[in-house]
Amino acid sequence: MKIHWHVKTISILLIILTLYACGGPKKQEYKQSELNIGSASKKIELDLLGNNLRSFINIKLLSDSSRNLISQLGAYKFSTSIDPENQDDNRNNPDAIIYYEYEGITLKYIFKGAGHYIDHKTGYVEQPNREQLQKTLNEFKNAYLEEILIEPRLYKGNLPFTLSSSSKPNDVIKVFGKQDSLFNSTSEKIRYKYPEKGVSFVFDYDSTMSYISLSDTLRK
């Protein structure tokens, strides 16, 4: 009986430790791979739900505005264009890209010219790793916010431009007018682009809104 009780106690302890190991530290690990950008020195109130989201496009990563934008959105997943899930942004790209991804919203920062580096030992041009990206940031400080990508089905806050996750293409036309056909193509029948306003919308074939992209389209 005593042996049975000890076995039972040990089993319970093992279960508790396993649950803690699985659930406890995950939130801490969420930011482990972040580049060191320092903390904001000023308190800046950001209206993340309104139309002024686009005012943060092209702001440098090291500015108080960007630091506050990152910190106020809460826990995020950090990744770079060298990570497997972002390989489409990595191919033949002279720039390096880093992402701060939240629930339904992604901040996409660009390092101009940092997408490749020469390995002096081998002489080959290779993709930068996290350490090289950090060095680039420290030396050039030229990473800027290129795009804010919102996925309506995942984002829990209010969408900008008085739209909602159930908005259809006609609702977008009511807000922005007819889309600019000069910036469209036959392969993008479900993408509505408004370059002069720096916004585009992607719809699934059933007219469900898939993404809202805020960027400096004319600059591109």
JSON list of C-alpha atoms in Angstrom, two decimals, residues 24-143:
[
{"chain": "A", "resi": 24, "resn": "GLY", "atom": "CA", "xyz": [4.55, 28.09, -18.18]},
{"chain": "A", "resi": 25, "resn": "PRO", "atom": "CA", "xyz": [7.53, 29.49, -20.03]},
{"chain": "A", "resi": 26, "resn": "LYS", "atom": "CA", "xyz": [6.00, 29.76, -23.52]},
{"chain": "A", "resi": 27, "resn": "LYS", "atom": "CA", "xyz": [5.07, 33.41, -23.11]},
{"chain": "A", "resi": 28, "resn": "GLN", "atom": "CA", "xyz": [8.65, 34.18, -22.09]},
{"chain": "A", "resi": 29, "resn": "GLU", "atom": "CA", "xyz": [10.05, 32.34, -25.12]},
{"chain": "A", "resi": 30, "resn": "TYR", "atom": "CA", "xyz": [7.81, 34.33, -27.48]},
{"chain": "A", "resi": 31, "resn": "LYS", "atom": "CA", "xyz": [10.29, 37.22, -27.65]},
{"chain": "A", "resi": 32, "resn": "GLN", "atom": "CA", "xyz": [13.59, 35.39, -27.29]},
{"chain": "A", "resi": 33, "resn": "SER", "atom": "CA", "xyz": [14.75, 35.92, -30.89]},
{"chain": "A", "resi": 34, "resn": "GLU", "atom": "CA", "xyz": [13.92, 39.63, -30.99]},
{"chain": "A", "resi": 35, "resn": "LEU", "atom": "CA", "xyz": [16.57, 42.05, -32.22]},
{"chain": "A", "resi": 36, "resn": "ASN", "atom": "CA", "xyz": [17.65, 44.46, -29.51]},
{"chain": "A", "resi": 37, "resn": "ILE", "atom": "CA", "xyz": [16.03, 47.79, -30.38]},
{"chain": "A", "resi": 38, "resn": "GLY", "atom": "CA", "xyz": [15.99, 49.27, -26.88]},
{"chain": "A", "resi": 39, "resn": "SER", "atom": "CA", "xyz": [13.01, 50.74, -25.07]},
{"chain": "A", "resi": 40, "resn": "ALA", "atom": "CA", "xyz": [11.01, 53.85, -25.88]},
{"chain": "A", "resi": 41, "resn": "SER", "atom": "CA", "xyz": [12.06, 56.98, -24.00]},
{"chain": "A", "resi": 42, "resn": "LYS", "atom": "CA", "xyz": [8.78, 58.83, -24.54]},
{"chain": "A", "resi": 43, "resn": "LYS", "atom": "CA", "xyz": [5.18, 57.86, -23.95]},
{"chain": "A", "resi": 44, "resn": "ILE", "atom": "CA", "xyz": [3.32, 58.07, -27.26]},
{"chain": "A", "resi": 45, "resn": "GLU", "atom": "CA", "xyz": [-0.38, 57.29, -27.41]},
{"chain": "A", "resi": 46, "resn": "LEU", "atom": "CA", "xyz": [-1.09, 55.26, -30.53]},
{"chain": "A", "resi": 47, "resn": "ASP", "atom": "CA", "xyz": [-4.58, 54.87, -31.92]},
{"chain": "A", "resi": 48, "resn": "LEU", "atom": "CA", "xyz": [-4.15, 51.36, -33.26]},
{"chain": "A", "resi": 49, "resn": "LEU", "atom": "CA", "xyz": [-7.80, 51.04, -34.26]},
{"chain": "A", "resi": 50, "resn": "GLY", "atom": "CA", "xyz": [-8.22, 54.22, -36.30]},
{"chain": "A", "resi": 51, "resn": "ASN", "atom": "CA", "xyz": [-7.35, 55.61, -39.68]},
{"chain": "A", "resi": 52, "resn": "ASN", "atom": "CA", "xyz": [-3.94, 56.95, -38.60]},
{"chain": "A", "resi": 53, "resn": "LEU", "atom": "CA", "xyz": [-2.26, 53.54, -38.64]},
{"chain": "A", "resi": 54, "resn": "ARG", "atom": "CA", "xyz": [-0.69, 54.39, -41.98]},
{"chain": "A", "resi": 55, "resn": "SER", "atom": "CA", "xyz": [1.08, 57.40, -40.43]},
{"chain": "A", "resi": 56, "resn": "PHE", "atom": "CA", "xyz": [3.62, 54.93, -39.01]},
{"chain": "A", "resi": 57, "resn": "ILE", "atom": "CA", "xyz": [4.69, 53.68, -42.45]},
{"chain": "A", "resi": 58, "resn": "ASN", "atom": "CA", "xyz": [8.38, 54.43, -43.15]},
{"chain": "A", "resi": 59, "resn": "ILE", "atom": "CA", "xyz": [9.14, 55.25, -39.49]},
{"chain": "A", "resi": 60, "resn": "LYS", "atom": "CA", "xyz": [12.49, 53.83, -38.43]},
{"chain": "A", "resi": 61, "resn": "LEU", "atom": "CA", "xyz": [12.60, 50.81, -36.15]},
{"chain": "A", "resi": 62, "resn": "LEU", "atom": "CA", "xyz": [14.69, 52.64, -33.55]},
{"chain": "A", "resi": 63, "resn": "SER", "atom": "CA", "xyz": [12.27, 55.56, -33.18]},
{"chain": "A", "resi": 64, "resn": "ASP", "atom": "CA", "xyz": [10.02, 55.99, -30.15]},
{"chain": "A", "resi": 65, "resn": "SER", "atom": "CA", "xyz": [6.98, 55.65, -32.40]},
{"chain": "A", "resi": 66, "resn": "SER", "atom": "CA", "xyz": [8.01, 52.22, -33.66]},
{"chain": "A", "resi": 67, "resn": "ARG", "atom": "CA", "xyz": [9.09, 51.02, -30.23]},
{"chain": "A", "resi": 68, "resn": "ASN", "atom": "CA", "xyz": [5.75, 52.05, -28.77]},
{"chain": "A", "resi": 69, "resn": "LEU", "atom": "CA", "xyz": [3.87, 50.51, -31.66]},
{"chain": "A", "resi": 70, "resn": "ILE", "atom": "CA", "xyz": [5.60, 47.20, -30.95]},
{"chain": "A", "resi": 71, "resn": "SER", "atom": "CA", "xyz": [5.27, 47.32, -27.16]},
{"chain": "A", "resi": 72, "resn": "GLN", "atom": "CA", "xyz": [1.63, 48.46, -27.06]},
{"chain": "A", "resi": 73, "resn": "LEU", "atom": "CA", "xyz": [0.44, 45.63, -29.27]},
{"chain": "A", "resi": 74, "resn": "GLY", "atom": "CA", "xyz": [1.47, 43.08, -26.62]},
{"chain": "A", "resi": 75, "resn": "ALA", "atom": "CA", "xyz": [3.04, 39.63, -26.96]},
{"chain": "A", "resi": 76, "resn": "TYR", "atom": "CA", "xyz": [4.22, 38.92, -30.48]},
{"chain": "A", "resi": 77, "resn": "LYS", "atom": "CA", "xyz": [5.93, 36.33, -32.62]},
{"chain": "A", "resi": 78, "resn": "PHE", "atom": "CA", "xyz": [9.22, 37.60, -34.05]},
{"chain": "A", "resi": 79, "resn": "SER", "atom": "CA", "xyz": [10.68, 36.25, -37.27]},
{"chain": "A", "resi": 80, "resn": "THR", "atom": "CA", "xyz": [12.92, 37.27, -40.18]},
{"chain": "A", "resi": 81, "resn": "SER", "atom": "CA", "xyz": [13.10, 36.67, -43.90]},
{"chain": "A", "resi": 82, "resn": "ILE", "atom": "CA", "xyz": [15.76, 34.02, -43.29]},
{"chain": "A", "resi": 83, "resn": "ASP", "atom": "CA", "xyz": [13.25, 31.85, -41.42]},
{"chain": "A", "resi": 84, "resn": "PRO", "atom": "CA", "xyz": [11.61, 29.02, -43.43]},
{"chain": "A", "resi": 85, "resn": "GLU", "atom": "CA", "xyz": [8.06, 30.40, -43.09]},
{"chain": "A", "resi": 86, "resn": "ASN", "atom": "CA", "xyz": [9.12, 33.63, -44.84]},
{"chain": "A", "resi": 87, "resn": "GLN", "atom": "CA", "xyz": [11.08, 32.17, -47.75]},
{"chain": "A", "resi": 88, "resn": "ASP", "atom": "CA", "xyz": [8.92, 33.93, -50.34]},
{"chain": "A", "resi": 89, "resn": "ASP", "atom": "CA", "xyz": [10.28, 37.27, -49.10]},
{"chain": "A", "resi": 90, "resn": "ASN", "atom": "CA", "xyz": [13.82, 35.89, -49.07]},
{"chain": "A", "resi": 91, "resn": "ARG", "atom": "CA", "xyz": [14.34, 34.85, -52.68]},
{"chain": "A", "resi": 92, "resn": "ASN", "atom": "CA", "xyz": [16.70, 37.15, -54.60]},
{"chain": "A", "resi": 93, "resn": "ASN", "atom": "CA", "xyz": [15.90, 39.99, -52.24]},
{"chain": "A", "resi": 94, "resn": "PRO", "atom": "CA", "xyz": [18.67, 42.55, -51.63]},
{"chain": "A", "resi": 95, "resn": "ASP", "atom": "CA", "xyz": [16.89, 43.65, -48.46]},
{"chain": "A", "resi": 96, "resn": "ALA", "atom": "CA", "xyz": [16.44, 41.79, -45.17]},
{"chain": "A", "resi": 97, "resn": "ILE", "atom": "CA", "xyz": [13.01, 41.75, -43.56]},
{"chain": "A", "resi": 98, "resn": "ILE", "atom": "CA", "xyz": [11.90, 41.32, -39.94]},
{"chain": "A", "resi": 99, "resn": "TYR", "atom": "CA", "xyz": [8.35, 40.72, -38.73]},
{"chain": "A", "resi": 100, "resn": "TYR", "atom": "CA", "xyz": [6.51, 41.40, -35.49]},
{"chain": "A", "resi": 101, "resn": "GLU", "atom": "CA", "xyz": [3.37, 39.26, -35.71]},
{"chain": "A", "resi": 102, "resn": "TYR", "atom": "CA", "xyz": [0.42, 39.55, -33.32]},
{"chain": "A", "resi": 103, "resn": "GLU", "atom": "CA", "xyz": [-3.09, 38.11, -33.42]},
{"chain": "A", "resi": 104, "resn": "GLY", "atom": "CA", "xyz": [-4.12, 39.18, -36.89]},
{"chain": "A", "resi": 105, "resn": "ILE", "atom": "CA", "xyz": [-1.69, 42.06, -37.35]},
{"chain": "A", "resi": 106, "resn": "THR", "atom": "CA", "xyz": [1.89, 42.00, -38.68]},
{"chain": "A", "resi": 107, "resn": "LEU", "atom": "CA", "xyz": [4.47, 44.80, -38.74]},
{"chain": "A", "resi": 108, "resn": "LYS", "atom": "CA", "xyz": [6.96, 44.32, -41.57]},
{"chain": "A", "resi": 109, "resn": "TYR", "atom": "CA", "xyz": [10.30, 46.15, -41.31]},
{"chain": "A", "resi": 110, "resn": "ILE", "atom": "CA", "xyz": [12.84, 46.42, -44.14]},
{"chain": "A", "resi": 111, "resn": "PHE", "atom": "CA", "xyz": [16.64, 46.56, -43.82]},
{"chain": "A", "resi": 112, "resn": "LYS", "atom": "CA", "xyz": [17.74, 48.21, -47.06]},
{"chain": "A", "resi": 113, "resn": "GLY", "atom": "CA", "xyz": [20.60, 46.28, -48.67]},
{"chain": "A", "resi": 114, "resn": "ALA", "atom": "CA", "xyz": [21.02, 43.88, -45.74]},
{"chain": "A", "resi": 115, "resn": "GLY", "atom": "CA", "xyz": [19.59, 40.78, -47.45]},
{"chain": "A", "resi": 116, "resn": "HIS", "atom": "CA", "xyz": [23.03, 39.43, -48.41]},
{"chain": "A", "resi": 117, "resn": "TYR", "atom": "CA", "xyz": [26.50, 39.53, -46.99]},
{"chain": "A", "resi": 118, "resn": "ILE", "atom": "CA", "xyz": [29.90, 38.21, -48.09]},
{"chain": "A", "resi": 119, "resn": "ASP", "atom": "CA", "xyz": [31.36, 35.45, -45.95]},
{"chain": "A", "resi": 120, "resn": "HIS", "atom": "CA", "xyz": [35.03, 36.47, -45.86]},
{"chain": "A", "resi": 121, "resn": "LYS", "atom": "CA", "xyz": [36.14, 32.91, -45.02]},
{"chain": "A", "resi": 122, "resn": "THR", "atom": "CA", "xyz": [34.49, 31.28, -48.02]},
{"chain": "A", "resi": 123, "resn": "GLY", "atom": "CA", "xyz": [33.99, 34.29, -50.31]},
{"chain": "A", "resi": 124, "resn": "TYR", "atom": "CA", "xyz": [30.37, 33.30, -50.96]},
{"chain": "A", "resi": 125, "resn": "VAL", "atom": "CA", "xyz": [27.44, 35.69, -50.79]},
{"chain": "A", "resi": 126, "resn": "GLU", "atom": "CA", "xyz": [25.02, 34.32, -48.20]},
{"chain": "A", "resi": 127, "resn": "GLN", "atom": "CA", "xyz": [21.87, 35.25, -46.32]},
{"chain": "A", "resi": 128, "resn": "PRO", "atom": "CA", "xyz": [22.47, 37.08, -43.02]},
{"chain": "A", "resi": 129, "resn": "ASN", "atom": "CA", "xyz": [21.76, 35.30, -39.75]},
{"chain": "A", "resi": 130, "resn": "ARG", "atom": "CA", "xyz": [20.27, 36.94, -36.64]},
{"chain": "A", "resi": 131, "resn": "GLU", "atom": "CA", "xyz": [23.69, 38.06, -35.43]},
{"chain": "A", "resi": 132, "resn": "GLN", "atom": "CA", "xyz": [24.47, 39.80, -38.72]},
{"chain": "A", "resi": 133, "resn": "LEU", "atom": "CA", "xyz": [21.06, 41.49, -38.74]},
{"chain": "A", "resi": 134, "resn": "GLN", "atom": "CA", "xyz": [21.73, 42.82, -35.26]},
{"chain": "A", "resi": 135, "resn": "LYS", "atom": "CA", "xyz": [25.10, 44.14, -36.42]},
{"chain": "A", "resi": 136, "resn": "THR", "atom": "CA", "xyz": [23.44, 45.81, -39.41]},
{"chain": "A", "resi": 137, "resn": "LEU", "atom": "CA", "xyz": [20.89, 47.46, -37.14]},
{"chain": "A", "resi": 138, "resn": "ASN", "atom": "CA", "xyz": [23.58, 48.70, -34.76]},
{"chain": "A", "resi": 139, "resn": "GLU", "atom": "CA", "xyz": [25.76, 50.08, -37.56]},
{"chain": "A", "resi": 140, "resn": "PHE", "atom": "CA", "xyz": [23.30, 51.54, -40.04]},
{"chain": "A", "resi": 141, "resn": "LYS", "atom": "CA", "xyz": [20.05, 51.91, -38.07]},
{"chain": "A", "resi": 142, "resn": "ASN", "atom": "CA", "xyz": [18.14, 52.01, -41.34]},
{"chain": "A", "resi": 143, "resn": "ALA", "atom": "CA", "xyz": [15.32, 49.51, -40.80]}
]
